[in-house]
Short mmCIF file of C-alpha atoms and ligand atoms in Angstrom, two decimals:
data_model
loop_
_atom_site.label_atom_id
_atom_site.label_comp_id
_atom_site.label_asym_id
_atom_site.label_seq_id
_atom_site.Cartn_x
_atom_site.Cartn_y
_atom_site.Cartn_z
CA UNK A 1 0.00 0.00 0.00
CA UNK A 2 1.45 3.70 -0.83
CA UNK A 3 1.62 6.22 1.29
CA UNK A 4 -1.27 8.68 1.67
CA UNK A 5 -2.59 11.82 3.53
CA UNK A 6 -6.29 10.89 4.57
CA UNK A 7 -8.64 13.94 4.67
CA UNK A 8 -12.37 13.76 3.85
CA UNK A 9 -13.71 17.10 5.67
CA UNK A 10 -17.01 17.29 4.62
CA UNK A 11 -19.98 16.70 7.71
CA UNK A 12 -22.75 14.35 6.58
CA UNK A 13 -26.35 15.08 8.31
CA UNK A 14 -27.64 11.61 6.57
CA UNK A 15 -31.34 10.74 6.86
CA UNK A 16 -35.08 11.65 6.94
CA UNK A 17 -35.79 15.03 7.94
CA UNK A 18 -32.03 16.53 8.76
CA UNK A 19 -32.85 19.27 6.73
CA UNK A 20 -33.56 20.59 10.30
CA UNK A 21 -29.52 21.45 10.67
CA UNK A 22 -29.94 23.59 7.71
CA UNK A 23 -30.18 27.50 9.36
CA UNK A 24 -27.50 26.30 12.09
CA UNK A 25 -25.21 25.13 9.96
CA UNK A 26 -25.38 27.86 7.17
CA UNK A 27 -24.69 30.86 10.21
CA UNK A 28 -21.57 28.84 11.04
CA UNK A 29 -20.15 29.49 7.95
CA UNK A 30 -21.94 33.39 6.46
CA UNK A 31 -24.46 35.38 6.95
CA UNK A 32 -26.01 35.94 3.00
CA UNK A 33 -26.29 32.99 0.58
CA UNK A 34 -26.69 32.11 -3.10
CA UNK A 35 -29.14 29.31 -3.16
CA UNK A 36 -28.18 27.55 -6.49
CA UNK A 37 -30.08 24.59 -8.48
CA UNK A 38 -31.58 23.25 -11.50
CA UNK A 39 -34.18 22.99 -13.51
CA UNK A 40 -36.90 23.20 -11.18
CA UNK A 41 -37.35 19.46 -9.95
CA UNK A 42 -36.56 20.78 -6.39
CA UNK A 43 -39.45 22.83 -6.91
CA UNK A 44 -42.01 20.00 -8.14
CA UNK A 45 -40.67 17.96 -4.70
CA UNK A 46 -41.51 20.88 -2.29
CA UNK A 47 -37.89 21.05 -1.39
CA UNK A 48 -37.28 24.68 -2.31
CA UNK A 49 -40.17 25.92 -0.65
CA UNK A 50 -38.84 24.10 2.84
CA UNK A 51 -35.57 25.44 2.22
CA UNK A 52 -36.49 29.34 1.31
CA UNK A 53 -38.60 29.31 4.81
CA UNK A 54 -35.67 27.63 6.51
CA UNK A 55 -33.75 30.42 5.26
CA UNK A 56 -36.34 33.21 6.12
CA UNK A 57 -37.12 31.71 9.46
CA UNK A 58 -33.48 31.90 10.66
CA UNK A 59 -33.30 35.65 9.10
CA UNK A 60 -30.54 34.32 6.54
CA UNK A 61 -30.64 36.62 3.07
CA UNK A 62 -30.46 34.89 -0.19
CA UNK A 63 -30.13 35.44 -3.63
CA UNK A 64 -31.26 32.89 -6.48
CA UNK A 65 -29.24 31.19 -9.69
CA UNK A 66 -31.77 28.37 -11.03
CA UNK A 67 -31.69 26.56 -14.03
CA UNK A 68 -28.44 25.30 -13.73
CA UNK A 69 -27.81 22.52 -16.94
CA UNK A 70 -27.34 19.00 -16.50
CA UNK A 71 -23.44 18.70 -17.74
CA UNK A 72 -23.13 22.42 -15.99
CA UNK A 73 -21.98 25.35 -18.93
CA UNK A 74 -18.96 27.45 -17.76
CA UNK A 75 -22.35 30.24 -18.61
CA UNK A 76 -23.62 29.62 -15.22
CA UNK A 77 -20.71 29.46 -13.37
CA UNK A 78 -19.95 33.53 -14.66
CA UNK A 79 -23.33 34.26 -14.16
CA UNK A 80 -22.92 32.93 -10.15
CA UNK A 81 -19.89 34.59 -9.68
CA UNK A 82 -21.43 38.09 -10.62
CA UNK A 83 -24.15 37.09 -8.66
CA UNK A 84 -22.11 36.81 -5.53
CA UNK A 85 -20.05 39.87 -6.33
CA UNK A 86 -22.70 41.96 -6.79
CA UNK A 87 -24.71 41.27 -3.50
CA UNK A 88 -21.81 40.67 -1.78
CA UNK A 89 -22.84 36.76 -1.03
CA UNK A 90 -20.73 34.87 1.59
CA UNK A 91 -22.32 31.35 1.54
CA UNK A 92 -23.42 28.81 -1.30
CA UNK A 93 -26.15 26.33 -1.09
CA UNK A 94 -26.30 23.89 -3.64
CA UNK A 95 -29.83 22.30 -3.86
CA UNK A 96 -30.07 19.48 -6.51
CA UNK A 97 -27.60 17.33 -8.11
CA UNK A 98 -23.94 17.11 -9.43
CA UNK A 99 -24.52 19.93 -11.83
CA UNK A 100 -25.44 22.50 -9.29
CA UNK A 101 -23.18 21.64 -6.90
CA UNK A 102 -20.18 21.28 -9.75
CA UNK A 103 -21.15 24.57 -11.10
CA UNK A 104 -21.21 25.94 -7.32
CA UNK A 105 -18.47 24.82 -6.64
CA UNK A 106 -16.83 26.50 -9.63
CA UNK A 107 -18.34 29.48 -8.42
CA UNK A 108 -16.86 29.47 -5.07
CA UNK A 109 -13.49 29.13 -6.35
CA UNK A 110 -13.97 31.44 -9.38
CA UNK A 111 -15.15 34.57 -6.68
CA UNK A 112 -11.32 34.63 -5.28
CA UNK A 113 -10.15 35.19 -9.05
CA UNK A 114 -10.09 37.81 -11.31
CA UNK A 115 -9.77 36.23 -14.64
CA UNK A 116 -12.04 33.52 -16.28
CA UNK A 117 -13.21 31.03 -13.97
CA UNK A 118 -12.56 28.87 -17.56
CA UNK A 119 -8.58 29.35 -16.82
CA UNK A 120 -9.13 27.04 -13.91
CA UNK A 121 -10.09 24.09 -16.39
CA UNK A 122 -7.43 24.65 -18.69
CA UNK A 123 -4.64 25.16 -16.34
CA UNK A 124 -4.11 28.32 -17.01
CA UNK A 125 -4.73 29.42 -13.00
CA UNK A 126 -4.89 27.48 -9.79
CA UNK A 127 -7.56 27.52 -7.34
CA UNK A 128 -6.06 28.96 -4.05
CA UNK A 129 -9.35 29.65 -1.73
CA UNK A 130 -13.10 29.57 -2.10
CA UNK A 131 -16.34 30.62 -0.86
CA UNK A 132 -18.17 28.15 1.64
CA UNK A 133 -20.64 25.81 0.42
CA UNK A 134 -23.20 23.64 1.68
CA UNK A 135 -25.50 20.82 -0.14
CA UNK A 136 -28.87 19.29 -0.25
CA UNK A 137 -28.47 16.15 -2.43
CA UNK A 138 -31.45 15.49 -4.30
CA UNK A 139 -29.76 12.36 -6.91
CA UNK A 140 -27.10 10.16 -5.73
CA UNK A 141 -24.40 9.18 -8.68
CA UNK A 142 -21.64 11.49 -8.77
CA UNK A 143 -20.22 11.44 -5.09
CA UNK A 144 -20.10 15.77 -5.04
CA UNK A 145 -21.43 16.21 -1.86
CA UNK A 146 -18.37 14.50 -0.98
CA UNK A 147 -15.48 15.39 -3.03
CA UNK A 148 -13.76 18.05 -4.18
CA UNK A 149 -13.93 17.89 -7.85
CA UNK A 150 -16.09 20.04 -10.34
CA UNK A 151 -16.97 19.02 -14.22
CA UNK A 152 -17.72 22.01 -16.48
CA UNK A 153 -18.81 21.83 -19.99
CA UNK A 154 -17.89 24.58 -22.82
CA UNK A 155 -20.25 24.16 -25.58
CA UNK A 156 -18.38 26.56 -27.27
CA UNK A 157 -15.14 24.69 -27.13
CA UNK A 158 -16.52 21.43 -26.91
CA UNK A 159 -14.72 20.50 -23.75
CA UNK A 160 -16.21 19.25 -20.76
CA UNK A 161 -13.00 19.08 -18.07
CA UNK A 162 -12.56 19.08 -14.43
CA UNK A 163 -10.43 20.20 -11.56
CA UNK A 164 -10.43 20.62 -7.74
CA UNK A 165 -9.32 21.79 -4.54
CA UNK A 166 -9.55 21.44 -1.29
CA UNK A 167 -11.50 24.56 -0.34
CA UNK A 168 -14.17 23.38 -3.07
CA UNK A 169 -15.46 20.17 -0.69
CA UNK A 170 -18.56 21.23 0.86
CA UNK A 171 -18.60 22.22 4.22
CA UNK A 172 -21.35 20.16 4.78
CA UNK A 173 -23.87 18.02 3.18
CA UNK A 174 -27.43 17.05 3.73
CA UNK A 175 -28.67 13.63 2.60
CA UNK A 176 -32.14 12.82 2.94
CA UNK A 177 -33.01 9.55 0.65
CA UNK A 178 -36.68 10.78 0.48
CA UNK A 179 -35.23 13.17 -1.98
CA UNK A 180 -34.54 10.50 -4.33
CA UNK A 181 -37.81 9.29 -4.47
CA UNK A 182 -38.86 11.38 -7.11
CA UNK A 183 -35.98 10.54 -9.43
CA UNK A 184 -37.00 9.32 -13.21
CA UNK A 185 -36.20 5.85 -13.48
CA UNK A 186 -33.24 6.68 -16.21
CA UNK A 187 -31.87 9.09 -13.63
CA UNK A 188 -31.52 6.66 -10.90
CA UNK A 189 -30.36 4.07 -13.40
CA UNK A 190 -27.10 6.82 -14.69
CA UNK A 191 -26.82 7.28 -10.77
CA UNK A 192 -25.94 3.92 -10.11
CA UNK A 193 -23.87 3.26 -13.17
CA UNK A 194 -21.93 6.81 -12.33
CA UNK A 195 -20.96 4.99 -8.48
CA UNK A 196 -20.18 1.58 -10.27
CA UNK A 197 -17.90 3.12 -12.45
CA UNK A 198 -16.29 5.86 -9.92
CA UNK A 199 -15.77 2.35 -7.47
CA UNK A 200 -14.52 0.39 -10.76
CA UNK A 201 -11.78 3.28 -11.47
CA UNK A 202 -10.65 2.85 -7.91
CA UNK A 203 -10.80 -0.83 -7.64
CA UNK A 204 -8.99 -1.76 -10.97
CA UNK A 205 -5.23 -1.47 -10.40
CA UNK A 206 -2.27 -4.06 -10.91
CA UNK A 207 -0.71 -5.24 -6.98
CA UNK A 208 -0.99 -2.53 -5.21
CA UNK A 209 -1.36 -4.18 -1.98
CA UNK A 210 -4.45 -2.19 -0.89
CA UNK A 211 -6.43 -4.89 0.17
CA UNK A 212 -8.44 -3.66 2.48
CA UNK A 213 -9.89 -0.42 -0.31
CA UNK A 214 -10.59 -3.41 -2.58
CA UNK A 215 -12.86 -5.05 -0.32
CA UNK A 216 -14.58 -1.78 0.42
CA UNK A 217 -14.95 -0.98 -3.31
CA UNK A 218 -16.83 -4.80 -3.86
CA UNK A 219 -19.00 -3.60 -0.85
CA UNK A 220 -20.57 -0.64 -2.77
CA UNK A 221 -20.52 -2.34 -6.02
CA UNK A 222 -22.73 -5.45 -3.97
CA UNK A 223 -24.69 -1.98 -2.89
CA UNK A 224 -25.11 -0.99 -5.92
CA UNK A 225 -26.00 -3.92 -7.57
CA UNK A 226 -29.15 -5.03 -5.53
CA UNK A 227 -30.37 -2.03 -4.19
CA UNK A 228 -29.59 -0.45 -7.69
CA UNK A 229 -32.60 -2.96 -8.73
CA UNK A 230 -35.06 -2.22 -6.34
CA UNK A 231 -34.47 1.58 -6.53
CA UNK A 232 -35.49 1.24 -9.73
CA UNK A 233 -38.57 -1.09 -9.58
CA UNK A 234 -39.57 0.69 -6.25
CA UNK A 235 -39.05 4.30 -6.52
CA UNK A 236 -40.15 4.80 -2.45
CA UNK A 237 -38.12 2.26 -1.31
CA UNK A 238 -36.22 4.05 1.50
CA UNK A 239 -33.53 1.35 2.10
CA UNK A 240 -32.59 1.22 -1.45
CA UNK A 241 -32.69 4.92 -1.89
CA UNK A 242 -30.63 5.51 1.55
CA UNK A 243 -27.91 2.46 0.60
CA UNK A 244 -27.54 3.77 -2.83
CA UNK A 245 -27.20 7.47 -1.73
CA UNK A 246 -24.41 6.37 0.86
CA UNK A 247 -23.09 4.54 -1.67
CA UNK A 248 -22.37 7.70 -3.93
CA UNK A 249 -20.53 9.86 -1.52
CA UNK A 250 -18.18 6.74 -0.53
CA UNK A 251 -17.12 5.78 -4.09
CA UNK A 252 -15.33 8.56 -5.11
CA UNK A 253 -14.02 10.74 -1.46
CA UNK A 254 -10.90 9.26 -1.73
CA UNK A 255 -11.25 6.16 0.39
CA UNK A 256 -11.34 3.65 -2.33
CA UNK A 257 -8.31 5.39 -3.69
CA UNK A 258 -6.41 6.08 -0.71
CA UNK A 259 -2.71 3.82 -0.79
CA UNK A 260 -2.96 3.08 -4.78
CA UNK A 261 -1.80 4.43 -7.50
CA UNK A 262 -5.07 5.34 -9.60
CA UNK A 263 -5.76 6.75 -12.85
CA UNK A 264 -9.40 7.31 -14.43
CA UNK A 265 -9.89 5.73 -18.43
CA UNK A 266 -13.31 5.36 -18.81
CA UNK A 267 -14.35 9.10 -16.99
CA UNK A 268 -11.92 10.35 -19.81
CA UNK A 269 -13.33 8.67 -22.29
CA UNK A 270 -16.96 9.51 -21.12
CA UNK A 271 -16.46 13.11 -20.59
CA UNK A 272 -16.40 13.25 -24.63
CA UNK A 273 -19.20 11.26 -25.18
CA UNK A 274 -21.00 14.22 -22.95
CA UNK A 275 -18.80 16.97 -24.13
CA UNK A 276 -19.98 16.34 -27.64
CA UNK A 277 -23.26 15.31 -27.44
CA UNK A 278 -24.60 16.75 -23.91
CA UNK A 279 -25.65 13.13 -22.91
CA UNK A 280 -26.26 11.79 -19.50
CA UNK A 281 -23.02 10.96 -17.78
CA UNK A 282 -23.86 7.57 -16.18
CA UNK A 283 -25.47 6.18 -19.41
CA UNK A 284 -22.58 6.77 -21.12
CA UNK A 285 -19.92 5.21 -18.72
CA UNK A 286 -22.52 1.80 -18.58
CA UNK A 287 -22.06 1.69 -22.44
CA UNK A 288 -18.62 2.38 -22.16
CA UNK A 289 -18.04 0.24 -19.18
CA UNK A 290 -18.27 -3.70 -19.96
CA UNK A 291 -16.77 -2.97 -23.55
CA UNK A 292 -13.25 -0.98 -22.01
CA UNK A 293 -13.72 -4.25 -19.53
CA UNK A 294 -13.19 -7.12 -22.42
CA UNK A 295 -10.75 -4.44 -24.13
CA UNK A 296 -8.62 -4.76 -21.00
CA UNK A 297 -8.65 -8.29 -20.24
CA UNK A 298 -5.44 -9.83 -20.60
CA UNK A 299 -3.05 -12.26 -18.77
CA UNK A 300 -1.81 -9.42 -16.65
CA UNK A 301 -4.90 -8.59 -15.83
CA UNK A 302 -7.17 -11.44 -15.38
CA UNK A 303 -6.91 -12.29 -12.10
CA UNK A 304 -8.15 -8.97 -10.66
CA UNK A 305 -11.17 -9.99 -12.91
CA UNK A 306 -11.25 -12.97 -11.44
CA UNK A 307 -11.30 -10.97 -8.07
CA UNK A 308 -14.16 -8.86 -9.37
CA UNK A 309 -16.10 -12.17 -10.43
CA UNK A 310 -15.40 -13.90 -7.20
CA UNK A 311 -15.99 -11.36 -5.03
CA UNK A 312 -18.89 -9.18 -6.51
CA UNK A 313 -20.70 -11.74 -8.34
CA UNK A 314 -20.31 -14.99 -6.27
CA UNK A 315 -19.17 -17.00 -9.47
CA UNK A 316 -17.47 -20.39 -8.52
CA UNK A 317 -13.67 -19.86 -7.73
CA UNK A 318 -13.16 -22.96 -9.80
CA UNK A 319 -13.74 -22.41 -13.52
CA UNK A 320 -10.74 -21.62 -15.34
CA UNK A 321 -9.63 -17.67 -15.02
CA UNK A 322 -10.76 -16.12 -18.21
CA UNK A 323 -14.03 -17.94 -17.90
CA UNK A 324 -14.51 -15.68 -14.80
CA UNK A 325 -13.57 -12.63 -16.43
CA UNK A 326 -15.72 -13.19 -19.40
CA UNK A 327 -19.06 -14.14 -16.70
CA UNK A 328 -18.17 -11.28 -14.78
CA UNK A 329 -18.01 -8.45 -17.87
CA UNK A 330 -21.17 -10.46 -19.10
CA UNK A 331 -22.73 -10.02 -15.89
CA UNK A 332 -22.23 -6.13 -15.63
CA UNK A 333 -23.73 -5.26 -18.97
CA UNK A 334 -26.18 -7.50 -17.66
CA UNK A 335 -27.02 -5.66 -14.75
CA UNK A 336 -26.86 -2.38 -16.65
CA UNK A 337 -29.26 -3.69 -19.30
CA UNK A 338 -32.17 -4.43 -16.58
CA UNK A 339 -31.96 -1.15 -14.97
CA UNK A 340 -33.25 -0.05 -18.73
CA UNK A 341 -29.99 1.53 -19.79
CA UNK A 342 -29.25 1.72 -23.63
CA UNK A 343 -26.30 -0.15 -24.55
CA UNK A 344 -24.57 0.99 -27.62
CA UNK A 345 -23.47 4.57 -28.50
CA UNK A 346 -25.46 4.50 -31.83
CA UNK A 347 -28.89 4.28 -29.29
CA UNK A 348 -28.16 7.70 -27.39
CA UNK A 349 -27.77 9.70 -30.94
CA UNK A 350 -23.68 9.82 -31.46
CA UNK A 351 -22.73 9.97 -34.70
CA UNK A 352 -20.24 7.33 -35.98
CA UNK A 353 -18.17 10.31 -37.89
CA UNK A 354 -17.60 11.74 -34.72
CA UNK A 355 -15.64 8.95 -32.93
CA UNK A 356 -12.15 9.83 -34.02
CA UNK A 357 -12.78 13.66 -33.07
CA UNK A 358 -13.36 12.22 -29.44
CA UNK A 359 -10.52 9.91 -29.45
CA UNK A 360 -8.23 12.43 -30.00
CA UNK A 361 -9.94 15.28 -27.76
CA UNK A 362 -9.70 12.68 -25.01
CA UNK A 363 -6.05 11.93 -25.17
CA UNK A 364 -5.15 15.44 -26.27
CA UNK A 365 -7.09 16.85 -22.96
CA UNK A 366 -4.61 14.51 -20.98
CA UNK A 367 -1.84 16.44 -22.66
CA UNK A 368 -1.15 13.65 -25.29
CA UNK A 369 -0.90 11.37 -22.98
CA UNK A 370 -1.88 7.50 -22.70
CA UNK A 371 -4.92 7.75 -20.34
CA UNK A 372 -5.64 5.31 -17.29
CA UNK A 373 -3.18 3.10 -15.68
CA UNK A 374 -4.60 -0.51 -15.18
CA UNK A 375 -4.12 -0.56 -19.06
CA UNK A 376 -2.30 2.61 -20.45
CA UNK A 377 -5.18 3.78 -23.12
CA UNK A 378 -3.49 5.48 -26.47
CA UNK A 379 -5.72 7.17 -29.11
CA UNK A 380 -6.23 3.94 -30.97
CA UNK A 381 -7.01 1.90 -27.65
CA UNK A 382 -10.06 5.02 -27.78
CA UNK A 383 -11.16 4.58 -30.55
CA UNK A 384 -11.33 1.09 -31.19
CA UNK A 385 -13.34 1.14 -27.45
CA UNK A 386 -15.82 3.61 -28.93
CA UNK A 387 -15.94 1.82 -32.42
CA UNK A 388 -16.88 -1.69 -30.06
CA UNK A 389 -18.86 0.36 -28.24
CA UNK A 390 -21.10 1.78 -30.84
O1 NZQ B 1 -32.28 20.12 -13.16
P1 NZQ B 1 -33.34 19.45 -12.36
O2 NZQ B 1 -34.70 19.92 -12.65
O3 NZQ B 1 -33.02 19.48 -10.89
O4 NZQ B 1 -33.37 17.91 -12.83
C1 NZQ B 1 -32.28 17.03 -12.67
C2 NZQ B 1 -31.56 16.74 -13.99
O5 NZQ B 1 -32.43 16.82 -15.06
C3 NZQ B 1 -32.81 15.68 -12.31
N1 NZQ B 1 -33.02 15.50 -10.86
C4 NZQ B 1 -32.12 15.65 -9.88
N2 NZQ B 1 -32.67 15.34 -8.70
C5 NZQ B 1 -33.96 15.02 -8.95
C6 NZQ B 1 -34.20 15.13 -10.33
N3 NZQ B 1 -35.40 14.87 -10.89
C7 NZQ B 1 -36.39 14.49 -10.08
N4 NZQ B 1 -36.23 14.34 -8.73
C8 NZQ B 1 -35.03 14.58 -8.15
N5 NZQ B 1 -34.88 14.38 -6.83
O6 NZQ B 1 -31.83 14.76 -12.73
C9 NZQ B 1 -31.16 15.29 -13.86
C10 NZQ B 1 -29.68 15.08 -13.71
O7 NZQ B 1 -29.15 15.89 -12.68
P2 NZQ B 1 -27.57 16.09 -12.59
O8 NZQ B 1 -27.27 16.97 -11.44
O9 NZQ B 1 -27.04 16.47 -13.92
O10 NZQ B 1 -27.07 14.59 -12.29
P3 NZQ B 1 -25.76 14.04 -11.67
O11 NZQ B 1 -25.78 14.15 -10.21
O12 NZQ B 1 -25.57 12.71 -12.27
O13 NZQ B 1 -24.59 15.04 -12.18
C11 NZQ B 1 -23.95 14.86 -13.41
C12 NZQ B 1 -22.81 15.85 -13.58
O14 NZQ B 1 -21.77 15.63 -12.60
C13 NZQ B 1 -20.51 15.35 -13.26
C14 NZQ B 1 -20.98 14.73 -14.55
O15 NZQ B 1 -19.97 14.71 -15.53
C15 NZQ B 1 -22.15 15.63 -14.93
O16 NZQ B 1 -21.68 16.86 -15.44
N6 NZQ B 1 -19.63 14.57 -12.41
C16 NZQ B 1 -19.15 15.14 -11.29
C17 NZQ B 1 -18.21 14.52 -10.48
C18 NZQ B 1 -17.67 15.14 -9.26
N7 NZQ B 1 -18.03 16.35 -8.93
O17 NZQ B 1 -16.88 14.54 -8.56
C19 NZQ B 1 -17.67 13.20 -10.82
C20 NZQ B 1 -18.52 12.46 -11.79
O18 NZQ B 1 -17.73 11.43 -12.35
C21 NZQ B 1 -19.13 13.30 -12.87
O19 NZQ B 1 -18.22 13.53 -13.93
ZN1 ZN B 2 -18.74 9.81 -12.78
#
């Protein structure tokens, strides 16, 4: 196992009805907020009503940027940061999903600096402090509430890249699983393919000696897989919608990845998919997924299939290795299939003259470089993925 610093600040008020820490926990950190969030499906759930008389009943000012976009536009986050300048704003609650609290947490970084918030995503200036944030997590897949990370999309470049730091994690977080309820079935389907894959990117290195993370990671993916189901067939189930949601902020806070030596492929390859064609991020790592899986599988490899096959999906120890493997891939496009996710790349609109153009915008964004480390990924290694994949 490597070395490793282990900090994960963010408090977690988990359950039904903690929205009740809300006013106490936003005067802790400022005194006039931005109350960020979609679309309006915190509306339709009552949330934002409860919330704005939270706010008004503890005397708390607010200002308002809704209709934040799935696959958040670098737009918003400029919009947010004038916002906050202009009504001088010293607190950020994010009410919704990865995309508001990505493109709030770009926000809170982007109010310390004076040039682009953009810059950040290209490299071209480093996030040194940002405004405090809190969340209400209303969709659990991308593990935000947790992490420090935020993904913003330029429709005008046709990038969608990310970066972090550690003033971006959110002070706290608030996750009630009653939120989920209302979640379309495809949403809660992309949620639990998005955790799967952030706990597959962890769990899929060569000998790194982490045992312990591994067994962790097929703990969540066990998660995922039956209460993935049942969220899916049973909308209201709490357990399923409270396992799942725990689920999401464990995969990706850094425990899985603490003490080994990871590098994301199939994120990097996704992020195209989405960059290009806008299209939900979980639906396009479960078609990417079992296909980057059989791409992968090699005798260097196969045993931390067989691991995965063992382990996850109780298949007998004694068939031969590659027999494993092959069950085990077969098993997760499988699973992904009966939560009602499209399989193929052709099925969510992406047009097969556009595959090269993402191969290379995904290993150019990595500066040219092979991407992932379980299997070092080269432009071809892309693009014959994608052309499987389509
Ligand atoms: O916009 P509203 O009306 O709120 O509707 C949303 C949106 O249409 C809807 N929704 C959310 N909660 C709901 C609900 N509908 C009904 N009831 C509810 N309770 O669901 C749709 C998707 O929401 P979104 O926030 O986009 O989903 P998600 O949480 O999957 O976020 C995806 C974004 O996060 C990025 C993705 O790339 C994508 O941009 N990621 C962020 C990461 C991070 N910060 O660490 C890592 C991930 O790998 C990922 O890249
Ligand atoms: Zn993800």
């Amino acid at each position: 196992m490597k070395n490793f610093y282990y900090s994960i600040p963010t408090e977690i008020f988990f359950g039904k009805g903690q929205i009740k820490v809300l006013g106490d926990q936003i005067k802790k950190y400022g005194t006039k907020v931005l109350l960020t969030y979609g679309g309006g499906s915190i509306k339709r759930i009552g949330l934002y009503d409860e919330v704005v008389n939270i706010l008004k009943d503890n005397g708390i000012e607010f200002r308002e940027l809704g209709g934040i976009d799935p696959n958040p536009k670098i737009d918003s986050v400029r919009e947010g940061i004038k916002i906050i300048r202009e009504n001088d704003i010293d607190f950020i609650l994010a009410v919704g999903g990865g995309s508001v609290i990505d493109c709030s947490k770009a926000i809170a970084a982007g109010y310390y600096y004076q040039g682009d918030p953009w810059d950040f995503l290209i490299r071209k200036a480093n996030v040194e402090n940002a405004l405090p944030l809190g969340t209400i997590l209303t969709i659990a897949a991308t593990g935000s509430e947790m992490d420090r990370i935020a993904v913003i999309s330029n429709p005008e470049t046709r990038q969608k890249l990310s970066f972090g730091h550690i003033s971006m994690a959110p002070k706290f977080s608030i996750l009630d699983p009653t939120y989920t309820f209302s979640l379309p079935k495809n949403q809660t389907a992309a949620g639990v393919a998005d955790i799967m894959s952030h706990t597959f990117e962890n769990y899929f290195t060569l000998n790194d000696g982490a045992y312990l993370q591994d067994r962790f990671a097929e703990g969540i993916l066990k998660t995922c897989i039956k209460y993935g189901k049942i969220a899916f067939e049973e909308p209201d189930n709490y357990e399923a919608r409270a396992n799942i949601m725990w689920a999401s902020s464990w995969a990706i806070n850094g425990l899985l990845s603490y003490g080994k030596d990871v590098k994301w492929s199939v994120h990097a390859m996704e992020h195209e998919l989405s960059a290009f064609y806008d299209i939900t991020h979980g639906v396009g790592l479960a078609i990417l997924t079992p296909v980057w899986m059989e791409y992968v599988l090699d005798d260097e490899r196969v045993d931390k299939f067989v691991e995965y096959g063992v382990n996850v999906w109780d298949i007998d120890r004694n068939k031969d290795k590659y027999e494993i493997a092959r069950l085990a891939i077969d098993k997760t496009r499988d699973f992904f299939k009966s939560i009602g996710i499209p399989m193929s790349l052709r099925e969510v609109g992406i047009k097969e003259e556009d595959l090269e153009k993402m191969a290379k915008a995904c290993t150019d964004n990595s500066g040219g470089n092979k991407i992932g480390n379980f299997k070092l990924l080269g432009y071809e290694d892309v693009l014959s993925i994608y052309r499987k994949a389509y």
